[in-house]
mmCIF file of C-alpha atoms in Angstrom:
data_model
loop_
_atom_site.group_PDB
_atom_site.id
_atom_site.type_symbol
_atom_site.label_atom_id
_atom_site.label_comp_id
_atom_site.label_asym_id
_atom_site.label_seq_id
_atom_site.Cartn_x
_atom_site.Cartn_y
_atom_site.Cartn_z
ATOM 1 C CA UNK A 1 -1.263 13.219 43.022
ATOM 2 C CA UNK A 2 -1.373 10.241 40.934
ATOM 3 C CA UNK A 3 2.698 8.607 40.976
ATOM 4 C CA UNK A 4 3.711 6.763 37.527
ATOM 5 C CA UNK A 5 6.345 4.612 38.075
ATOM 6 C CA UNK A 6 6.545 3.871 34.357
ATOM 7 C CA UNK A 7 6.960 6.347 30.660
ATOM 8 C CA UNK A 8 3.765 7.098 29.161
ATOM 9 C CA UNK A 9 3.821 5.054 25.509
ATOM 10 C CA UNK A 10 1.657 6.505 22.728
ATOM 11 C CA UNK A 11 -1.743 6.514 23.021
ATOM 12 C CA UNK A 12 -3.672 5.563 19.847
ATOM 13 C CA UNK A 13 -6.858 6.539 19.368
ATOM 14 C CA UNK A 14 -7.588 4.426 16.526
ATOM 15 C CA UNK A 15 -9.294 1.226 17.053
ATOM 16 C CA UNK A 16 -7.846 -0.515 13.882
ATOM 17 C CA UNK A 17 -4.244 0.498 15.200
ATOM 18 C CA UNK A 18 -4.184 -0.115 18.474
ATOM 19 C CA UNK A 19 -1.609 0.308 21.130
ATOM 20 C CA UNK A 20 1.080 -2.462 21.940
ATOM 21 C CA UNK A 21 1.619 -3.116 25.223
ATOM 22 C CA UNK A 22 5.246 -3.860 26.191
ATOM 23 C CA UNK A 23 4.816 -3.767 29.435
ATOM 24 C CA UNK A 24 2.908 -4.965 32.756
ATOM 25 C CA UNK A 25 2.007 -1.096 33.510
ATOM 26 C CA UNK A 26 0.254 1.263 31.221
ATOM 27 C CA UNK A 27 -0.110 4.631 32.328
ATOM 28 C CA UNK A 28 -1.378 8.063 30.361
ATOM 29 C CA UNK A 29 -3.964 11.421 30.445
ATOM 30 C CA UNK A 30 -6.932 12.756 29.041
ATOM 31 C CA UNK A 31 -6.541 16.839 27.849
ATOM 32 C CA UNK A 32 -9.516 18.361 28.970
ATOM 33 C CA UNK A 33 -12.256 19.556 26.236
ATOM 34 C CA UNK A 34 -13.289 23.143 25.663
ATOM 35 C CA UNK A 35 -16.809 24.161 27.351
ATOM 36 C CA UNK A 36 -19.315 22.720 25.777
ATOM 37 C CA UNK A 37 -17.480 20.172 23.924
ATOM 38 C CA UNK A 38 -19.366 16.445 25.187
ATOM 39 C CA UNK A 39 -17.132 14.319 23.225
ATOM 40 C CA UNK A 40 -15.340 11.825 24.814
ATOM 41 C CA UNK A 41 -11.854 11.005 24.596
ATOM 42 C CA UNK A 42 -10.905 7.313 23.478
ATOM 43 C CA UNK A 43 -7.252 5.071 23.413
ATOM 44 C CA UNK A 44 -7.091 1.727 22.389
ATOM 45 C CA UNK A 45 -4.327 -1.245 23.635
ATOM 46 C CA UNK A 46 -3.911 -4.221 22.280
ATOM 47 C CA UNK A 47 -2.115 -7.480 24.447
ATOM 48 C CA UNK A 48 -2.416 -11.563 24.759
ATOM 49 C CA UNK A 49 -3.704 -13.407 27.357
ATOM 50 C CA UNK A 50 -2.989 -17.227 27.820
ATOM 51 C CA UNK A 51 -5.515 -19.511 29.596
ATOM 52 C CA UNK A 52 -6.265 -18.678 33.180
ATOM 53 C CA UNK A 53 -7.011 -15.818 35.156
ATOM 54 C CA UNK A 54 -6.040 -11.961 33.932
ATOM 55 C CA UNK A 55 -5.678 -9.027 37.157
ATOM 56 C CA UNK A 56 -6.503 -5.681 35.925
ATOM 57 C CA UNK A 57 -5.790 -2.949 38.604
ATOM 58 C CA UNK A 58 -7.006 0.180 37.581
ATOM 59 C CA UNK A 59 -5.888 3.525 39.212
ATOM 60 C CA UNK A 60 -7.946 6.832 37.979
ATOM 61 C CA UNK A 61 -7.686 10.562 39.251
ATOM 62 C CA UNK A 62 -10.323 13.169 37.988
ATOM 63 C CA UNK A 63 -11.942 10.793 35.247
ATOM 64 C CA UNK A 64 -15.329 9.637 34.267
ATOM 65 C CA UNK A 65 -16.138 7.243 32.255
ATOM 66 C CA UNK A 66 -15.932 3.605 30.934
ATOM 67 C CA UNK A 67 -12.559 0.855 30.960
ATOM 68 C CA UNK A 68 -13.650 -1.886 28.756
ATOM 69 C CA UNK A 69 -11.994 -5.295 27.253
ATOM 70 C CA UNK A 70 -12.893 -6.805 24.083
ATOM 71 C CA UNK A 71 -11.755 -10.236 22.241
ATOM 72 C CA UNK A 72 -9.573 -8.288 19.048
ATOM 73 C CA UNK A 73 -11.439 -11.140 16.567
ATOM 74 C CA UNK A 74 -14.946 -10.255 16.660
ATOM 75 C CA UNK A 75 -15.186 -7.431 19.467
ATOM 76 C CA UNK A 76 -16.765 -9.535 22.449
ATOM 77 C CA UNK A 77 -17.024 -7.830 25.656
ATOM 78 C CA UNK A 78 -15.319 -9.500 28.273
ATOM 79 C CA UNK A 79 -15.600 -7.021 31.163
ATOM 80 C CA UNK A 80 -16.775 -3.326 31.367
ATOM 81 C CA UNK A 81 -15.512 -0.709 34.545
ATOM 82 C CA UNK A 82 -17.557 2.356 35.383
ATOM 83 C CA UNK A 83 -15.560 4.833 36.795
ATOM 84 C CA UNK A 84 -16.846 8.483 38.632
ATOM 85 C CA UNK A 85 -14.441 11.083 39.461
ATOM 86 C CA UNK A 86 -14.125 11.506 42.802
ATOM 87 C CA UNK A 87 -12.341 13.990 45.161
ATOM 88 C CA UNK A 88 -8.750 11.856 45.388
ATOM 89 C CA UNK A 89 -7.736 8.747 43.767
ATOM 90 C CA UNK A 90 -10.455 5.778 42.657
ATOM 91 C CA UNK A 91 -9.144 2.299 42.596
ATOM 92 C CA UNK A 92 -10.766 -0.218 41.240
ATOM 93 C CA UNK A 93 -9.893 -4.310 39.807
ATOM 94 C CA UNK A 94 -11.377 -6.855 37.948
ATOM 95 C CA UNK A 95 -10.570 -10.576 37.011
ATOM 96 C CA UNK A 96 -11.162 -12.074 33.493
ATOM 97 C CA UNK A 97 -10.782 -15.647 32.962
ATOM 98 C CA UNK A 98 -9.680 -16.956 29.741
ATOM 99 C CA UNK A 99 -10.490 -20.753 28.354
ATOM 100 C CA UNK A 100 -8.075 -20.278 25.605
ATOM 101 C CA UNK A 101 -5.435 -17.912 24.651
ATOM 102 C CA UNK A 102 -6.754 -14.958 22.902
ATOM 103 C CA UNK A 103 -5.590 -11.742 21.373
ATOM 104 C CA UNK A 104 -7.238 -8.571 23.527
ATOM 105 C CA UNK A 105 -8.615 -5.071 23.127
ATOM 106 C CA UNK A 106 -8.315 -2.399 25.962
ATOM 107 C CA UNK A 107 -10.695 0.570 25.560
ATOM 108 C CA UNK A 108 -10.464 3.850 28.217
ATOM 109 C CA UNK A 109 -13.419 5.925 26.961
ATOM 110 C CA UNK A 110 -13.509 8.921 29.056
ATOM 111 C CA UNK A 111 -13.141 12.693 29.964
ATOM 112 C CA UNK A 112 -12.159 14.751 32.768
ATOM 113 C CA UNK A 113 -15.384 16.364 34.488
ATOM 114 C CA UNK A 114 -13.689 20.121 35.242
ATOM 115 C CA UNK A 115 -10.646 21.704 34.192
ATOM 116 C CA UNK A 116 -7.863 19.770 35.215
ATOM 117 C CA UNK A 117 -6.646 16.788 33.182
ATOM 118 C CA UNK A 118 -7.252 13.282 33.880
ATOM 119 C CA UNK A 119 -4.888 10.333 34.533
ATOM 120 C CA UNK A 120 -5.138 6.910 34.846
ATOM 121 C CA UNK A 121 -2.678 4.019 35.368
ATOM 122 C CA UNK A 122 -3.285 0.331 34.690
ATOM 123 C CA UNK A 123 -1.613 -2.802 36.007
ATOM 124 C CA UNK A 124 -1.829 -6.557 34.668
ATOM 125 C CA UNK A 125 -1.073 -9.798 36.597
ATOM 126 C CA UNK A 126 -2.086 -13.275 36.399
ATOM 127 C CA UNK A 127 -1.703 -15.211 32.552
ATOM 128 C CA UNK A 128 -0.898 -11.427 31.004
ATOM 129 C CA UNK A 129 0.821 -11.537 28.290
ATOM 130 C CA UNK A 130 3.038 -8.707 26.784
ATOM 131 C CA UNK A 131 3.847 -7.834 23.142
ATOM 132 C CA UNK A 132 6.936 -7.895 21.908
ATOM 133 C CA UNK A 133 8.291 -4.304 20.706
ATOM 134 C CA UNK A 134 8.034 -4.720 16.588
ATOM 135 C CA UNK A 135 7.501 -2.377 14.136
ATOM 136 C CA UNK A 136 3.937 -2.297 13.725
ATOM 137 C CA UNK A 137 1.304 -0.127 10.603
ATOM 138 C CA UNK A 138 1.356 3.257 10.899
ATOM 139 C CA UNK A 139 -1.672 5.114 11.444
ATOM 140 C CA UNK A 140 -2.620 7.792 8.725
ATOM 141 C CA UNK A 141 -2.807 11.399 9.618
ATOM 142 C CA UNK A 142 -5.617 12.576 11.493
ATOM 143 C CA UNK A 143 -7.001 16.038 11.374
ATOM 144 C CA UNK A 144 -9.886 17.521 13.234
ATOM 145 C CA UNK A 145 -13.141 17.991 11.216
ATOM 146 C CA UNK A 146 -12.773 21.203 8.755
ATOM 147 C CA UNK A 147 -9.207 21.935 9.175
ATOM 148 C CA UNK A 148 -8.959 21.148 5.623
ATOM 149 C CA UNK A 149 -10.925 21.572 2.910
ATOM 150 C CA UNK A 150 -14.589 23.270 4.073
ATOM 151 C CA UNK A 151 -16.159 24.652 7.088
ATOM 152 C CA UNK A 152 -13.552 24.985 9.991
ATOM 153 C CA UNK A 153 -15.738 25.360 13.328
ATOM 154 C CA UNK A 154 -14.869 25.245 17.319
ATOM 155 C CA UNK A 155 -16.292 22.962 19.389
ATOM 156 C CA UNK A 156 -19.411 25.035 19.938
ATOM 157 C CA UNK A 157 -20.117 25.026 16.608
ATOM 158 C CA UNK A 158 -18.577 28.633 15.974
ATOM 159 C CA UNK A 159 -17.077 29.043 12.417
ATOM 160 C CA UNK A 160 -13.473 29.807 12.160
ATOM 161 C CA UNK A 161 -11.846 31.421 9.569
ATOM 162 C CA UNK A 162 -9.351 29.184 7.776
ATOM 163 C CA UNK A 163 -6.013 30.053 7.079
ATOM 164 C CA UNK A 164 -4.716 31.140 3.428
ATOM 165 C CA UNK A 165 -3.081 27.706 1.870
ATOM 166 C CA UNK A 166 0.258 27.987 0.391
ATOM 167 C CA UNK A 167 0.576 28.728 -2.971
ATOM 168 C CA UNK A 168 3.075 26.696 -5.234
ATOM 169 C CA UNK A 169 6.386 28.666 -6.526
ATOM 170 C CA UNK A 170 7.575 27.775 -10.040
ATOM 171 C CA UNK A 171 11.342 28.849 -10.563
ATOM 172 C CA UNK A 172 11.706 31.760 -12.365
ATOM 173 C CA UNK A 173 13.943 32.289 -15.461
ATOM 174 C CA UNK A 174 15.848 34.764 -13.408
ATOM 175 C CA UNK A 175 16.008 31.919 -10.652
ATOM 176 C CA UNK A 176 17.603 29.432 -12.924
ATOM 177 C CA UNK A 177 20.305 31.906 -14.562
ATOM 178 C CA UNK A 178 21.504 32.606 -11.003
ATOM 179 C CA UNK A 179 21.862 28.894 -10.020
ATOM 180 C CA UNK A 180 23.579 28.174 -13.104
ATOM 181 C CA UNK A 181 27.717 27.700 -13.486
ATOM 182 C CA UNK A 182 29.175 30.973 -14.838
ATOM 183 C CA UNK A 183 30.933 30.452 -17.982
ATOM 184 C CA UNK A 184 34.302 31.634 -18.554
ATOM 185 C CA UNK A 185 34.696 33.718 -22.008
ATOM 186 C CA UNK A 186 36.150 32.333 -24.619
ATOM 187 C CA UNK A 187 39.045 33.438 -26.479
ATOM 188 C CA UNK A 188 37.301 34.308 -29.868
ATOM 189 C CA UNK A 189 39.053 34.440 -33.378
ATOM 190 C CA UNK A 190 38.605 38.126 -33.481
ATOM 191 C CA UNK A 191 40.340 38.510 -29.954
ATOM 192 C CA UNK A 192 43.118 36.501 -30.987
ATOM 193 C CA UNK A 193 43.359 38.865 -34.675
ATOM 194 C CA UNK A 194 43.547 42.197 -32.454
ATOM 195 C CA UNK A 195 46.430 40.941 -30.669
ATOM 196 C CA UNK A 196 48.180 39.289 -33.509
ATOM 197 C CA UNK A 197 47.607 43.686 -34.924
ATOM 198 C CA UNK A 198 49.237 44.869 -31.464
ATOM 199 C CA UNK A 199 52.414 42.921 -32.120
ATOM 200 C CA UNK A 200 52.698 43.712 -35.641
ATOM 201 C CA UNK A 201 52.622 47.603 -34.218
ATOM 202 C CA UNK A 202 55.062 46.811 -31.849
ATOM 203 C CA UNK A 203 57.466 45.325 -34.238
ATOM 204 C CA UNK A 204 57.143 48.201 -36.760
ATOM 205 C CA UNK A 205 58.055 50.393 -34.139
ATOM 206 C CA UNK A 206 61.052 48.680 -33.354
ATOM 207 C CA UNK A 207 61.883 48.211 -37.048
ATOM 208 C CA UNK A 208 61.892 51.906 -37.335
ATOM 209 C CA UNK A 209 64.237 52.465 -34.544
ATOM 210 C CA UNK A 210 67.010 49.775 -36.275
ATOM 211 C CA UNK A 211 69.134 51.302 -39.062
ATOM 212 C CA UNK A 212 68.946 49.666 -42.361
ATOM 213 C CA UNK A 213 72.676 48.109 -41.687
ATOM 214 C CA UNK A 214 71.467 46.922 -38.481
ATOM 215 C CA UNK A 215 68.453 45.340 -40.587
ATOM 216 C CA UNK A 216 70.908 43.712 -43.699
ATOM 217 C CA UNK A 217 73.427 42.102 -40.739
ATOM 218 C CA UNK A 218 70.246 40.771 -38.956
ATOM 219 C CA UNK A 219 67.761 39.012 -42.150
ATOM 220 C CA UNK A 220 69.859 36.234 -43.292
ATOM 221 C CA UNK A 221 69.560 36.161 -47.355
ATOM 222 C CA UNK A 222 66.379 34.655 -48.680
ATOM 223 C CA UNK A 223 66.552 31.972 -52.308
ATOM 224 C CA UNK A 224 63.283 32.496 -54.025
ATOM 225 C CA UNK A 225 61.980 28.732 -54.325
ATOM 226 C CA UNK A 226 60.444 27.862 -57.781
ATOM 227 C CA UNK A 227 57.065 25.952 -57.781
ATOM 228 C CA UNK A 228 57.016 22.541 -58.644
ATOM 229 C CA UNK A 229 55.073 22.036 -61.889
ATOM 230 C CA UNK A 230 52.138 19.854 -62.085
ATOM 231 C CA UNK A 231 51.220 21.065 -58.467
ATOM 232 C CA UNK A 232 48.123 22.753 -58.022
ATOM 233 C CA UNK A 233 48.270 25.135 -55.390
ATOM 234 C CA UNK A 234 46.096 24.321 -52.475
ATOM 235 C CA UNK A 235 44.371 26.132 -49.818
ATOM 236 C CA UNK A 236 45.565 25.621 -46.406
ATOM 237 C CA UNK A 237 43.935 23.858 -43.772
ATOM 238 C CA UNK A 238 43.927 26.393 -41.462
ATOM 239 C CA UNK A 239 42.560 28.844 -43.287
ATOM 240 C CA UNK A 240 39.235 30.856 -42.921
ATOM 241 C CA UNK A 241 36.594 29.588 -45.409
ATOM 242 C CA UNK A 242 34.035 32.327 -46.584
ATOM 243 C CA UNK A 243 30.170 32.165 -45.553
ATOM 244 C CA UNK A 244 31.298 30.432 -42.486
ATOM 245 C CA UNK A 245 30.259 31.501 -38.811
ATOM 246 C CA UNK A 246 31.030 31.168 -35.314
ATOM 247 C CA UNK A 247 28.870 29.168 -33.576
ATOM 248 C CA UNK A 248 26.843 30.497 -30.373
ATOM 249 C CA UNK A 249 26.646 28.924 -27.222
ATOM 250 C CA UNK A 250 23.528 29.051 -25.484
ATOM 251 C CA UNK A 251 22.920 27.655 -21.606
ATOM 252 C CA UNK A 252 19.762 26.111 -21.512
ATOM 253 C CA UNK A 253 17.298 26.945 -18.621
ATOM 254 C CA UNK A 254 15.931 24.161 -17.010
ATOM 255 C CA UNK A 255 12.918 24.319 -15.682
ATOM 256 C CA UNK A 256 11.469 22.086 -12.654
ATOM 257 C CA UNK A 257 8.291 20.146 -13.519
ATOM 258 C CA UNK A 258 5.362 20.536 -10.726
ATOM 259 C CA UNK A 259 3.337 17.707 -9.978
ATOM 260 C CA UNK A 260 -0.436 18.602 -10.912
ATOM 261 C CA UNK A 261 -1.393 15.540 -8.359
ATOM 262 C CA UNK A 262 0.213 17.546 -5.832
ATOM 263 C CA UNK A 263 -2.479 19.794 -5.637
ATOM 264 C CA UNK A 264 -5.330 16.917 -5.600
ATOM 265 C CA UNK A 265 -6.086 15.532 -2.171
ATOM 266 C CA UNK A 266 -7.788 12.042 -1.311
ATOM 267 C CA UNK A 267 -10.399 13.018 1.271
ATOM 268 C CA UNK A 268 -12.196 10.260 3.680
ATOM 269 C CA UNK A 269 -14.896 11.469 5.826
ATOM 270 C CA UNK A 270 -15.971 9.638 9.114
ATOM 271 C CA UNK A 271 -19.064 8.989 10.610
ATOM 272 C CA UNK A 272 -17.573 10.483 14.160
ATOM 273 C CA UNK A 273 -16.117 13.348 12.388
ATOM 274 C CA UNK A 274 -12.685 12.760 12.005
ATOM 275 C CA UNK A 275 -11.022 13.729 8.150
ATOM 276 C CA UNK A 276 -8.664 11.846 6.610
ATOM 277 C CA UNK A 277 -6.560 13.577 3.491
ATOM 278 C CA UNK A 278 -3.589 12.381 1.556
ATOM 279 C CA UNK A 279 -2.451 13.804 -1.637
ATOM 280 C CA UNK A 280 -3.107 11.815 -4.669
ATOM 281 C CA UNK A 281 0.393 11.884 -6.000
ATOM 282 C CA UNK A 282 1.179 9.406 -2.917
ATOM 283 C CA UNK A 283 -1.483 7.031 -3.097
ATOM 284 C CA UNK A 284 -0.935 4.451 -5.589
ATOM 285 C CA UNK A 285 -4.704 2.894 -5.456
ATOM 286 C CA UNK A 286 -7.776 3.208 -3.618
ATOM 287 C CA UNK A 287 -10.097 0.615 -3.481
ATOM 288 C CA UNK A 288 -13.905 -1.149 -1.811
ATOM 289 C CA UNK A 289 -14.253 -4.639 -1.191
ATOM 290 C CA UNK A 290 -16.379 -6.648 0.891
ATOM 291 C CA UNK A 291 -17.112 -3.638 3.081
ATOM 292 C CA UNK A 292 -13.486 -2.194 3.461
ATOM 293 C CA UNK A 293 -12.099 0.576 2.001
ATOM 294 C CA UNK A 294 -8.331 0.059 1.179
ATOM 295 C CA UNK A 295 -5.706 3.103 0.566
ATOM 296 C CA UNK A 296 -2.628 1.700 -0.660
ATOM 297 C CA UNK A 297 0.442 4.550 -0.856
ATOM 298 C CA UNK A 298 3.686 4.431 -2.995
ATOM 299 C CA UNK A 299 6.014 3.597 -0.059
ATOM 300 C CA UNK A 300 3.722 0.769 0.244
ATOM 301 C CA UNK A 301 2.043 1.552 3.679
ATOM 302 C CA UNK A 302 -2.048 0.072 3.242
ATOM 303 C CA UNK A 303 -4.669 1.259 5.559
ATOM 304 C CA UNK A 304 -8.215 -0.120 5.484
ATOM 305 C CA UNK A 305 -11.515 1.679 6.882
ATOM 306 C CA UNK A 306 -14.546 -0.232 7.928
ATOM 307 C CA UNK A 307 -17.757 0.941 5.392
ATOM 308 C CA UNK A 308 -19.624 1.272 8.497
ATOM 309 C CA UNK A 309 -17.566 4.327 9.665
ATOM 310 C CA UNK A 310 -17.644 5.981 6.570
ATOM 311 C CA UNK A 311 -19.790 8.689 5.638
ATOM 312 C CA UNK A 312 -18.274 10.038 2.183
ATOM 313 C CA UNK A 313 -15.289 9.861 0.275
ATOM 314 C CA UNK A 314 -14.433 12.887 -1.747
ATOM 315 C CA UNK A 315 -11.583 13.891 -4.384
ATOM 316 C CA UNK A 316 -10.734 17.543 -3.998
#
């Protein structure tokens, strides 16, 4: 068994983002591939080197392939490791020497050659240098070729049926009624006229009960008031005007607007295989220049693709 003394960090497997490394120790493993799948399995680092001498030890169990370092400014190959899987554990070392400090590129292109995983571990020495923990570009999502949009096949090259995408619900006016405040009722003119009629009744009931000496003791005697002349008579303030109406209140139903972008996907197509889709209502602009095609997104995250590695660029 192959002992890590250190956490496996993410592995990228994007050359454009690689892989800080933190530390003097990288460690990680390769899933193993269904049969007849050839591809290879890639992860990229990225650390400094100052002038002198760099130690790479390499430790491998069950792997097979390359371990390569490149210059990260133009790609130059510094030293290349050929590693066979072999019954136990391979070791293996090399020595680069550096004239100047330089910014470097770790490749492990590989695969494991049966059906147990592989694993490899990775110690630096000598004028390493490690990068600082920052927060670094994130890498877009990656989907394997046909999940999305087309032909989904294994890696045999057997179609697979795709599953049913999700449709888009639009709230109902049902929906909306039920999420809506209930309104109280409101105490109407014509609900406050029947009970102004139930007391009336009440009091004529009583009245008929009284005596009519009961009734002269308890009315007080009434003057009749003359008008004043030259007074028109008025209408009150308060009272009902004809042709007029109660107004109705109506709750308006407010409905949520869906996106049509939503539905409209930014699709990027590499050479290797690998898709690349975003919805359009989060990418701002999308643009080619001098070889490189930029996506820029709303929350501002940009992510450029080499010409090179494209094969189409589609909007679905």
């Amino acid at each position: 068994m192959l002992v890590v003394s250190v956490v496996a960090m993410a592995q990228s497997t994007d050359q454009n983002f690689p892989t800080p490394v933190t530390t003097n120790e990288i460690s990680g493993t390769i899933k193993v591939r269904d049969i007849g799948d050839s591809r290879l399995t890639s992860y990229f680092y990225a650390f400094d080197g100052g002038q002198g001498d760099i130690f790479i030890n390499v430790v491998t169990k069950n792997f097979t392939g390359d371990i390569d370092v490149f210059t990260a400014d133009n790609l130059r190959p510094l030293t290349k490791m050929v590693i066979f899987a072999d019954s136990g554990v391979s070791e293996t070392g090399r020595l680069v020497y550096l004239r100047k400090g330089e910014r470097l590129l770790l490749r492990i292109e590989g695969r494991s050659p049966n059906d147990d995983p592989s694993a490899f571990n990775i110690k630096f020495a000598g004028s390493f240098i490690a990068l600082a923990r920052q927060k670094t570009d994130v890498a877009p999502l990656v989907t394997s070729s046909g999940e999305d949009g087309g032909v989904r096949v294994n890696s045999v090259g057997t179609r697979v049926e795709a599953p049913p995408k999700p449709k888009a619900t639009i709230p109902t006016e049902e929906v909306v009624k039920e999420s809506l405040p209930v309104e109280k009722p409101r105490k109407t003119k014509k609900s406050a006229i029947l009970t102004d009629k139930a007391k009336t009744k009440e009091k004529v009931a009583t009245d008929a009960e009284t005596s009519p000496e009961e009734k002269a003791e308890e009315t007080p005697a009434i003057k009749p008031v003359a008008p004043t002349p030259g007074r028109p008579k008025t209408p009150s303030r308060t009272a009902k005007q004809p042709g007029t109406k109660t107004p109705k209140h109506v709750a308006k139903l407010e409905v949520k607007k869906v996106d049509p972008l939503a539905s409209i996907r930014l699709v990027i197509e590499l050479k290797d295989g690998v898709v690349i889709w975003r919805p359009m209502n989060e990418v701002l602009r999308f643009s080619v220049d001098k070889g490189v095609l930029t996506v820029i997104s709303k929350d501002g995250n940009i992510t450029r693709y080499s010409l090179l590695d494209v094969a189409k660029v589609i909007i679905q």
